[in-house]
CSV table of C-alpha atoms and ligand atoms in Angstrom, one decimal:
chain,number,residue,atom,x,y,z
A,464,MET,CA,43.8,1.6,-2.7
A,465,PRO,CA,41.7,-0.6,-0.4
A,466,HIS,CA,38.2,-1.4,-1.7
A,467,PRO,CA,35.9,1.3,-0.4
A,468,LYS,CA,33.1,0.2,1.9
A,469,LEU,CA,30.8,2.7,0.0
A,470,PHE,CA,30.9,0.3,-2.9
A,471,THR,CA,30.3,-3.0,-1.1
A,472,PRO,CA,26.8,-4.6,-1.2
A,473,ILE,CA,24.6,-4.8,1.8
A,474,GLN,CA,21.7,-7.2,2.5
A,475,LEU,CA,18.6,-5.5,3.9
A,476,GLY,CA,16.0,-8.1,4.8
A,477,GLY,CA,15.3,-10.0,1.6
A,478,ILE,CA,17.0,-7.6,-0.8
A,479,THR,CA,20.6,-6.7,-1.5
A,480,LEU,CA,21.7,-3.2,-2.3
A,481,PRO,CA,24.6,-3.2,-4.7
A,482,ASN,CA,26.3,-0.4,-2.8
A,483,ARG,CA,25.7,1.7,0.4
A,484,ILE,CA,24.7,5.0,-1.2
A,485,VAL,CA,21.1,5.9,-0.8
A,486,ILE,CA,19.1,8.7,-2.4
A,487,SER,CA,17.1,10.2,0.4
A,488,PRO,CA,13.3,10.6,0.1
A,489,MET,CA,12.6,14.1,-1.1
A,490,CYS,CA,9.1,15.7,-1.4
A,491,GLN,CA,8.6,17.3,-4.7
A,492,TYR,CA,5.4,19.2,-3.8
A,493,SER,CA,4.3,18.7,-7.4
A,494,ALA,CA,1.6,16.0,-7.3
A,495,ASP,CA,-2.0,16.4,-8.2
A,496,ASP,CA,-4.3,15.1,-5.4
A,497,GLY,CA,-1.6,12.7,-4.4
A,498,CYS,CA,-0.9,11.5,-7.9
A,499,MET,CA,2.5,11.5,-9.6
A,500,ASN,CA,2.8,13.3,-12.9
A,501,ASP,CA,5.4,14.2,-15.6
A,502,TRP,CA,7.6,16.0,-13.1
A,503,HIS,CA,8.0,12.7,-11.2
A,504,PHE,CA,9.1,10.9,-14.4
A,505,ILE,CA,11.8,13.5,-14.9
A,506,HIS,CA,12.9,13.6,-11.2
A,507,LEU,CA,12.9,9.9,-10.5
A,508,GLY,CA,13.7,8.9,-14.1
A,509,HIS,CA,17.1,10.6,-14.0
A,510,LEU,CA,17.9,9.5,-10.5
A,511,SER,CA,17.0,5.9,-11.4
A,512,TYR,CA,20.2,5.6,-13.5
A,513,SER,CA,22.4,7.4,-10.9
A,514,GLY,CA,24.1,4.1,-9.8
A,515,ALA,CA,23.0,4.6,-6.2
A,516,GLY,CA,22.4,1.4,-4.2
A,517,LEU,CA,18.8,2.5,-3.4
A,518,MET,CA,16.5,5.3,-4.6
A,519,MET,CA,13.8,6.4,-2.1
A,520,VAL,CA,10.6,7.9,-3.3
A,521,GLU,CA,9.4,11.0,-1.3
A,522,ALA,CA,7.1,10.9,1.8
A,523,THR,CA,3.9,9.6,0.4
A,524,HIS,CA,0.8,10.0,2.6
A,525,VAL,CA,-1.6,7.4,3.8
A,526,THR,CA,-4.6,9.7,3.8
A,527,ARG,CA,-5.6,12.8,1.9
A,528,GLU,CA,-5.6,14.9,5.1
A,529,GLY,CA,-2.2,13.5,6.1
A,530,ARG,CA,-0.5,15.2,3.2
A,531,ILE,CA,1.9,18.0,4.1
A,532,THR,CA,0.9,20.2,1.2
A,533,HIS,CA,-1.6,20.2,-1.7
A,534,GLY,CA,1.3,19.0,-3.8
A,535,CYS,CA,2.4,15.9,-1.8
A,536,THR,CA,2.1,12.4,-3.1
A,537,GLY,CA,-0.3,9.9,-1.6
A,538,LEU,CA,-1.3,6.2,-1.6
A,539,TYR,CA,-4.9,6.7,-0.5
A,540,SER,CA,-6.6,6.1,-3.8
A,541,GLU,CA,-6.4,3.8,-6.8
A,542,HIS,CA,-5.6,6.8,-8.9
A,543,ASN,CA,-2.6,7.5,-6.7
A,544,GLU,CA,-1.5,3.9,-7.0
A,545,ALA,CA,-1.8,3.8,-10.8
A,546,SER,CA,0.1,7.1,-11.2
A,547,ILE,CA,3.0,5.9,-9.1
A,548,LYS,CA,3.1,2.5,-10.7
A,549,ARG,CA,3.4,4.2,-14.1
A,550,VAL,CA,6.4,6.1,-13.0
A,551,ILE,CA,8.1,3.2,-11.3
A,552,ASP,CA,7.4,0.8,-14.2
A,553,THR,CA,9.0,3.3,-16.5
A,554,CYS,CA,12.1,3.7,-14.3
A,555,ARG,CA,12.4,-0.1,-14.2
A,556,ARG,CA,12.0,-0.5,-17.9
A,557,TRP,CA,15.3,1.4,-18.5
A,558,ARG,CA,17.3,0.7,-15.3
A,559,GLN,CA,17.2,-2.0,-12.7
A,560,MET,CA,17.9,-0.6,-9.2
A,561,PRO,CA,16.3,-1.1,-5.8
A,562,ILE,CA,13.6,1.5,-5.3
A,563,GLY,CA,11.9,2.2,-2.0
A,564,ILE,CA,9.0,4.4,-0.9
A,565,GLN,CA,8.5,6.3,2.4
A,566,ILE,CA,5.0,6.4,3.8
A,567,GLY,CA,3.7,8.8,6.4
A,568,HIS,CA,1.2,11.2,7.8
A,569,ALA,CA,1.9,14.8,8.4
A,570,GLY,CA,-0.2,15.2,11.6
A,571,ARG,CA,-0.2,18.8,12.9
A,572,LYS,CA,2.2,19.8,10.1
A,573,ALA,CA,-0.3,19.0,7.4
A,574,SER,CA,-2.1,21.7,5.5
A,575,SER,CA,1.1,23.6,4.9
A,576,GLN,CA,2.3,25.8,2.0
A,577,VAL,CA,4.8,24.4,-0.4
A,578,PRO,CA,8.3,25.7,0.3
A,579,TRP,CA,8.4,28.2,-2.5
A,580,GLU,CA,5.1,29.7,-1.3
A,581,GLY,CA,6.4,30.3,2.3
A,582,ARG,CA,6.4,26.8,4.0
A,583,ASN,CA,3.9,28.2,6.5
A,584,TRP,CA,0.3,27.1,7.3
A,585,LEU,CA,-2.2,27.4,4.5
A,586,THR,CA,-4.2,30.6,4.8
A,587,PRO,CA,-8.0,30.6,4.4
A,588,GLU,CA,-7.7,31.5,0.7
A,589,GLN,CA,-5.4,28.5,0.1
A,590,SER,CA,-8.0,25.8,0.8
A,591,PRO,CA,-6.6,24.6,4.2
A,592,TRP,CA,-8.0,21.5,5.9
A,593,GLU,CA,-8.4,20.4,9.4
A,594,THR,CA,-5.3,18.8,10.9
A,595,VAL,CA,-5.1,16.1,13.5
A,596,ALA,CA,-2.5,15.2,16.1
A,597,PRO,CA,-2.1,13.3,19.4
A,598,SER,CA,-2.9,16.5,21.3
A,599,PRO,CA,-4.4,19.9,20.3
A,600,ILE,CA,-1.0,21.7,20.3
A,601,ALA,CA,-0.1,23.8,17.3
A,602,TYR,CA,3.3,23.2,15.6
A,603,GLY,CA,4.2,26.9,16.2
A,604,GLU,CA,2.8,30.4,16.4
A,605,GLY,CA,0.2,31.0,13.8
A,606,TRP,CA,-0.1,27.3,12.8
A,607,HIS,CA,-3.5,25.5,12.8
A,608,THR,CA,-4.4,24.0,16.1
A,609,PRO,CA,-4.9,20.3,15.3
A,610,ARG,CA,-7.9,18.3,16.5
A,611,GLU,CA,-7.0,15.6,19.0
A,612,LEU,CA,-7.3,12.2,17.5
A,613,SER,CA,-9.9,9.9,19.1
A,614,LYS,CA,-8.9,6.3,19.8
A,615,ASP,CA,-11.2,5.2,17.0
A,616,GLU,CA,-9.4,7.5,14.6
A,617,ILE,CA,-6.0,6.2,15.7
A,618,HIS,CA,-7.2,2.6,14.9
A,619,LYS,CA,-8.4,3.8,11.5
A,620,LEU,CA,-5.0,5.4,10.9
A,621,VAL,CA,-3.3,2.1,11.5
A,622,GLU,CA,-5.5,0.6,8.8
A,623,ALA,CA,-4.6,3.5,6.5
A,624,PHE,CA,-0.9,2.7,6.9
A,625,VAL,CA,-1.6,-0.9,6.1
A,626,SER,CA,-3.7,0.0,3.1
A,627,ALA,CA,-0.9,2.2,1.7
A,628,ALA,CA,1.6,-0.5,2.3
A,629,ILE,CA,-0.5,-3.0,0.3
A,630,ARG,CA,-0.7,-0.5,-2.5
A,631,ALA,CA,3.1,0.0,-2.4
A,632,LYS,CA,3.5,-3.8,-2.5
A,633,ARG,CA,1.3,-4.0,-5.6
A,634,ILE,CA,3.3,-1.3,-7.3
A,635,GLY,CA,6.3,-3.4,-6.8
A,636,PHE,CA,8.6,-1.4,-4.5
A,637,ASP,CA,11.5,-3.3,-3.1
A,638,LEU,CA,11.5,-1.5,0.2
A,639,LEU,CA,9.1,0.4,2.4
A,640,GLU,CA,10.0,3.0,5.0
A,641,LEU,CA,7.8,4.4,7.8
A,642,HIS,CA,8.3,8.2,8.2
A,643,SER,CA,8.6,8.5,11.9
A,644,ALA,CA,10.7,11.6,12.1
A,645,HIS,CA,10.8,15.4,11.2
A,646,GLY,CA,7.8,16.3,13.4
A,647,TYR,CA,5.2,14.3,11.5
A,648,LEU,CA,2.5,12.2,13.1
A,649,LEU,CA,4.5,9.1,14.1
A,650,HIS,CA,7.1,11.4,15.6
A,651,GLU,CA,4.6,13.8,17.2
A,652,VAL,CA,3.0,10.9,19.1
A,653,GLN,CA,6.4,9.8,20.5
A,654,SER,CA,7.6,13.2,21.8
A,655,PRO,CA,6.5,14.5,25.2
A,656,LEU,CA,6.4,18.0,23.7
A,657,SER,CA,3.6,17.1,21.4
A,658,ASN,CA,1.8,14.2,23.0
A,659,LEU,CA,0.1,15.2,26.3
A,660,ARG,CA,-2.6,12.5,26.1
A,661,LYS,CA,-3.8,10.8,29.3
A,662,ASP,CA,-4.9,7.6,27.7
A,663,GLU,CA,-2.8,4.6,26.8
A,664,TYR,CA,-1.5,6.4,23.7
A,665,GLY,CA,-0.1,9.1,26.0
A,666,LYS,CA,1.1,6.8,28.8
A,667,ASN,CA,3.0,4.7,26.3
A,668,ARG,CA,4.1,7.1,23.6
A,669,LEU,CA,5.5,4.2,21.5
A,670,LYS,CA,2.2,2.4,21.4
A,671,PHE,CA,0.8,3.9,18.2
A,672,PRO,CA,4.1,3.8,16.2
A,673,LEU,CA,4.6,0.2,17.2
A,674,GLU,CA,1.0,-0.7,16.3
A,675,VAL,CA,1.5,0.8,12.9
A,676,ALA,CA,4.9,-0.9,12.6
A,677,ALA,CA,3.5,-4.3,13.6
A,678,ALA,CA,0.5,-4.1,11.3
A,679,VAL,CA,2.6,-3.0,8.3
A,680,ARG,CA,5.1,-5.8,9.0
A,681,GLU,CA,2.2,-8.3,8.7
A,682,VAL,CA,1.4,-7.2,5.1
A,683,TRP,CA,4.9,-6.3,3.8
A,684,PRO,CA,6.7,-9.3,2.3
A,685,LYS,CA,9.7,-10.7,4.1
A,686,GLU,CA,11.5,-11.2,0.8
A,687,ARG,CA,11.6,-7.4,0.4
A,688,SER,CA,12.9,-4.8,2.9
A,689,LEU,CA,11.2,-2.8,5.7
A,690,GLY,CA,12.5,0.1,7.7
A,691,ALA,CA,11.8,3.4,9.4
A,692,ARG,CA,13.2,6.9,9.5
A,693,ILE,CA,13.4,7.7,13.2
A,694,SER,CA,14.3,10.8,15.2
A,695,ALA,CA,17.2,10.9,17.6
A,696,ASN,CA,16.8,14.4,19.0
A,697,ASP,CA,14.1,17.1,19.3
A,698,TRP,CA,16.9,19.6,20.1
A,699,MET,CA,14.6,20.9,22.9
A,700,ASP,CA,14.6,20.5,26.7
A,701,GLY,CA,12.1,17.9,27.6
A,702,GLY,CA,12.0,16.4,24.1
A,703,LEU,CA,13.3,13.1,22.6
A,704,GLY,CA,16.9,12.3,22.7
A,705,PRO,CA,19.3,9.6,21.4
A,706,GLU,CA,18.3,7.0,24.0
A,707,ASP,CA,14.7,7.2,22.8
A,708,ALA,CA,15.9,6.4,19.3
A,709,VAL,CA,17.8,3.4,20.6
A,710,THR,CA,14.7,2.1,22.3
A,711,TYR,CA,12.6,2.6,19.2
A,712,ALA,CA,15.2,0.9,17.0
A,713,GLN,CA,15.3,-2.1,19.4
A,714,GLU,CA,11.5,-2.4,19.3
A,715,LEU,CA,11.5,-2.2,15.5
A,716,LYS,CA,14.1,-4.9,15.3
A,717,ARG,CA,12.0,-7.1,17.6
A,718,LEU,CA,9.1,-6.6,15.2
A,719,GLY,CA,11.2,-7.8,12.3
A,720,TYR,CA,12.3,-4.5,10.8
A,721,ASP,CA,15.5,-4.6,8.6
A,722,TYR,CA,16.9,-1.1,9.1
A,723,VAL,CA,16.5,2.4,10.6
A,724,CYS,CA,17.5,5.7,9.2
A,725,VAL,CA,18.5,8.0,12.0
A,726,SER,CA,17.5,11.7,11.6
A,727,SER,CA,16.5,14.4,14.0
A,728,GLY,CA,14.7,17.8,14.5
A,729,ALA,CA,11.7,19.5,12.9
A,730,LEU,CA,9.3,18.8,15.8
A,731,VAL,CA,9.1,22.4,16.7
A,732,PRO,CA,10.1,25.4,14.6
A,733,HIS,CA,12.2,27.2,17.2
A,734,ALA,CA,14.7,24.4,18.0
A,735,ARG,CA,18.3,25.4,17.7
A,736,ILE,CA,20.2,22.8,15.7
A,737,PRO,CA,24.0,22.8,15.5
A,738,VAL,CA,24.0,21.9,11.8
A,739,GLU,CA,27.5,21.0,10.4
A,740,PRO,CA,28.8,18.2,8.1
A,741,GLY,CA,27.8,14.8,9.4
A,742,TYR,CA,26.1,16.3,12.5
A,743,GLN,CA,23.7,13.4,12.8
A,744,VAL,CA,26.3,10.7,12.4
A,745,PRO,CA,26.9,10.3,16.2
A,746,PHE,CA,23.2,9.4,16.6
A,747,ALA,CA,23.4,6.7,14.0
A,748,GLU,CA,26.6,5.4,15.6
A,749,LYS,CA,24.9,5.3,19.0
A,750,VAL,CA,21.9,3.3,17.6
A,751,LYS,CA,24.2,1.0,15.7
A,752,ARG,CA,26.2,0.2,18.8
A,753,ALA,CA,23.1,-0.5,20.9
A,754,ALA,CA,20.6,-2.1,18.5
A,755,PRO,CA,21.3,-5.1,16.3
A,756,ILE,CA,19.8,-3.5,13.2
A,757,ALA,CA,21.3,-2.0,10.0
A,758,VAL,CA,21.6,1.8,10.3
A,759,GLN,CA,21.5,4.6,7.8
A,760,THR,CA,22.9,8.0,8.5
A,761,VAL,CA,21.7,11.2,6.9
A,762,GLY,CA,22.3,14.9,7.0
A,763,MET,CA,25.1,17.1,5.6
A,764,ILE,CA,26.9,14.3,3.8
A,765,ALA,CA,28.1,15.3,0.4
A,766,ASP,CA,31.7,14.4,-0.1
A,767,PRO,CA,32.8,10.8,-1.2
A,768,GLU,CA,35.7,10.8,1.3
A,769,GLN,CA,33.4,11.9,4.1
A,770,ALA,CA,30.9,9.2,3.2
A,771,GLU,CA,33.6,6.5,3.0
A,772,ALA,CA,35.1,7.6,6.4
A,773,ILE,CA,31.7,7.2,8.1
A,774,LEU,CA,31.3,3.7,6.8
A,775,SER,CA,34.8,2.5,7.3
A,776,ALA,CA,34.8,3.8,10.9
A,777,GLY,CA,31.7,1.6,11.4
A,778,GLN,CA,29.5,4.6,12.4
A,779,ALA,CA,26.8,3.5,10.1
A,780,ASP,CA,26.0,0.9,7.5
A,781,MET,CA,24.7,3.2,4.7
A,782,VAL,CA,25.0,6.9,3.8
A,783,VAL,CA,21.8,8.7,2.7
A,784,MET,CA,22.0,11.9,0.8
A,785,ALA,CA,19.4,14.4,-0.3
A,786,ARG,CA,20.7,17.7,-1.5
A,787,ALA,CA,23.9,16.3,-2.8
A,788,PHE,CA,21.9,14.3,-5.4
A,789,LEU,CA,19.8,17.4,-6.4
A,790,ASP,CA,23.0,19.2,-6.9
A,791,ASN,CA,24.8,16.4,-8.7
A,792,PRO,CA,22.8,13.4,-9.9
A,793,ARG,CA,26.1,11.9,-11.1
A,794,TRP,CA,27.5,11.8,-7.6
A,795,VAL,CA,27.9,8.0,-7.6
A,796,TRP,CA,29.7,7.9,-11.0
A,797,HIS,CA,32.1,10.6,-9.8
A,798,ALA,CA,32.6,8.9,-6.4
A,799,ALA,CA,33.3,5.6,-8.2
A,800,GLU,CA,35.9,7.2,-10.5
A,801,ARG,CA,37.6,8.9,-7.5
A,802,HIS,CA,37.8,5.5,-5.7
A,803,GLY,CA,38.9,3.7,-8.8
A,804,ILE,CA,35.7,1.6,-9.0
A,805,LYS,CA,34.2,0.5,-12.3
A,806,ILE,CA,30.4,0.8,-12.3
A,807,ASP,CA,27.7,0.1,-14.8
A,808,TYR,CA,26.7,3.1,-16.8
A,809,PRO,CA,23.5,3.3,-18.9
A,810,PRO,CA,24.8,2.3,-22.4
A,811,SER,CA,23.7,5.5,-24.0
A,812,TYR,CA,25.8,7.5,-21.5
A,813,ALA,CA,28.8,5.1,-21.4
A,814,ARG,CA,31.0,7.5,-23.4
A,815,SER,CA,30.8,10.1,-20.6
A,816,ARG,CA,33.1,8.0,-18.4
A,817,PHE,CA,35.9,10.5,-17.8
A,818,ASP,CA,38.5,7.9,-17.1
A,819,GLN,CA,37.9,6.5,-20.6
A,820,TRP,CA,38.3,9.8,-22.5
A,821,PRO,CA,41.3,9.5,-24.8
A,822,GLY,CA,44.3,10.9,-23.0
A,823,SER,CA,42.3,11.9,-19.9
A,824,LYS,CA,45.1,12.3,-17.4
A,825,LEU,CA,43.5,15.6,-16.3
A,826,ALA,CA,41.6,16.0,-13.1
A,827,ARG,CA,37.8,16.0,-13.6
A,828,PRO,CA,36.8,19.6,-14.3
A,829,GLN,CA,35.2,21.3,-11.3
A,830,TRP,CA,35.5,18.0,-9.4
A,831,GLN,CA,36.3,19.6,-6.0
A,832,ASP,CA,33.5,22.1,-6.2
A,833,GLU,CA,30.9,19.6,-7.4
A,834,SER,CA,31.0,17.5,-4.3
A,835,GLN,CA,30.8,20.1,-1.7
A,836,VAL,CA,27.6,21.2,0.1
A,837,GLY,CA,26.8,24.8,-0.9
B,1899,LIG,C1,13.7,19.0,-1.3
B,1899,LIG,C2,13.7,18.1,-0.1
B,1899,LIG,C3,12.7,17.3,0.2
B,1899,LIG,C4,12.7,16.5,1.3
B,1899,LIG,N1,11.7,15.6,1.6
B,1899,LIG,C5,11.8,14.7,2.5
B,1899,LIG,C6,10.9,13.6,2.6
B,1899,LIG,O1,10.0,13.4,1.8
B,1899,LIG,N2,11.1,12.7,3.6
B,1899,LIG,C7,12.1,12.8,4.5
B,1899,LIG,O2,12.2,12.0,5.4
B,1899,LIG,N3,13.0,13.8,4.4
B,1899,LIG,C8,12.9,14.7,3.4
B,1899,LIG,N4,13.8,15.7,3.3
B,1899,LIG,C9,15.0,15.6,4.2
B,1899,LIG,C10,16.1,14.8,3.5
B,1899,LIG,O3,15.7,13.5,3.2
B,1899,LIG,C11,17.3,14.8,4.4
B,1899,LIG,O4,17.0,14.1,5.6
B,1899,LIG,C12,17.9,16.2,4.7
B,1899,LIG,O5,17.8,17.0,3.6
B,1899,LIG,C13,19.3,16.1,5.2
B,1899,LIG,O6,20.1,15.5,4.2
B,1899,LIG,P1,21.0,16.3,3.2
B,1899,LIG,O7,22.0,17.1,4.0
B,1899,LIG,O8,21.8,15.2,2.4
B,1899,LIG,O9,20.2,17.2,2.3
B,1899,LIG,C14,13.8,16.5,2.2
B,1899,LIG,C15,14.9,17.4,1.9
B,1899,LIG,C16,14.9,18.1,0.8
B,1899,LIG,C17,16.1,19.0,0.4
């Protein structure tokens, strides 16, 4: 069996990931005024011994008003910073693995309900707050109309990103990612559907994201890793497309960024997205062919063979998975067994290795079902 690409290391800026499997950032909507709590110990704790090459921490917001929901994490206060440091230090005490954090601002999609309460805008009884965006255009029908950001506020937001990056640096994250996709502020400002400004931030829709990117680059250490999640398609006439992602990736590379994660959608609620396994892989491939930067692909990847096929065909450099890890935190262990690779288990769990069970010639129970998207 040839050595699978999935299990080869990759250098990202100043750090090396031991393999190319990345746990996607996933909001937990369970924080207290931006602070992590016991839920995050459980969630990140168990994923931190998953064997993945990189674990990303959820979208963490640079201002209080920039949170998506009341339950989102933030890096806007010293309490936020201390709470996150406590969780990350604990993960590190037991398992060494690269850990990154995604920072962002929700823009006009802030002040939302958590998914299990409806995922809509907060109603007057739910303590909503004023949202801000490049232009006063609501995300969808019924949503809060955001207030248009002044130039002064835009400059202050650049500083907020820098301040969050400095907090992330102090916590000790190996990698920092700008959330520039999924219809949040750094994406809104790029799309002609949500940015109708007449000033320089409208004439050059990459101006604000690149100002943030450059300012963050200044404070984020070169010996760690820096990247961005970008959007390759608004799935709407007149919206962003793959060429825009290529341009953005090239600019980020020019600024000294180490990688991009290519995603799409969520700028408007009514877009029709042809979701199917690996549906965003062609966007990653396009960016990879056009921009000299490491590329992650994400979206409907769940099966180890599928993941390996993407990497060995050179369509992306890393595979990023979200729901597959919620479904099966042992994804990496099982993929390694399937590919005949020996990986390091936490000592207390070493006896779970199926290939070492006495007389284990049997196929792993439920193996086929475990790795499929539901
Ligand atoms: C519970 C949950 C929370 C998510 N939170 C984030 C987030 O914080 N930042 C982000 O960029 N994407 C977020 N996403 C999107 C995922 O990172 C990923 O892009 C998407 O789920 C597609 O990948 P998948 O098919 O492997 O789940 C979230 C997805 C889920 C399921």
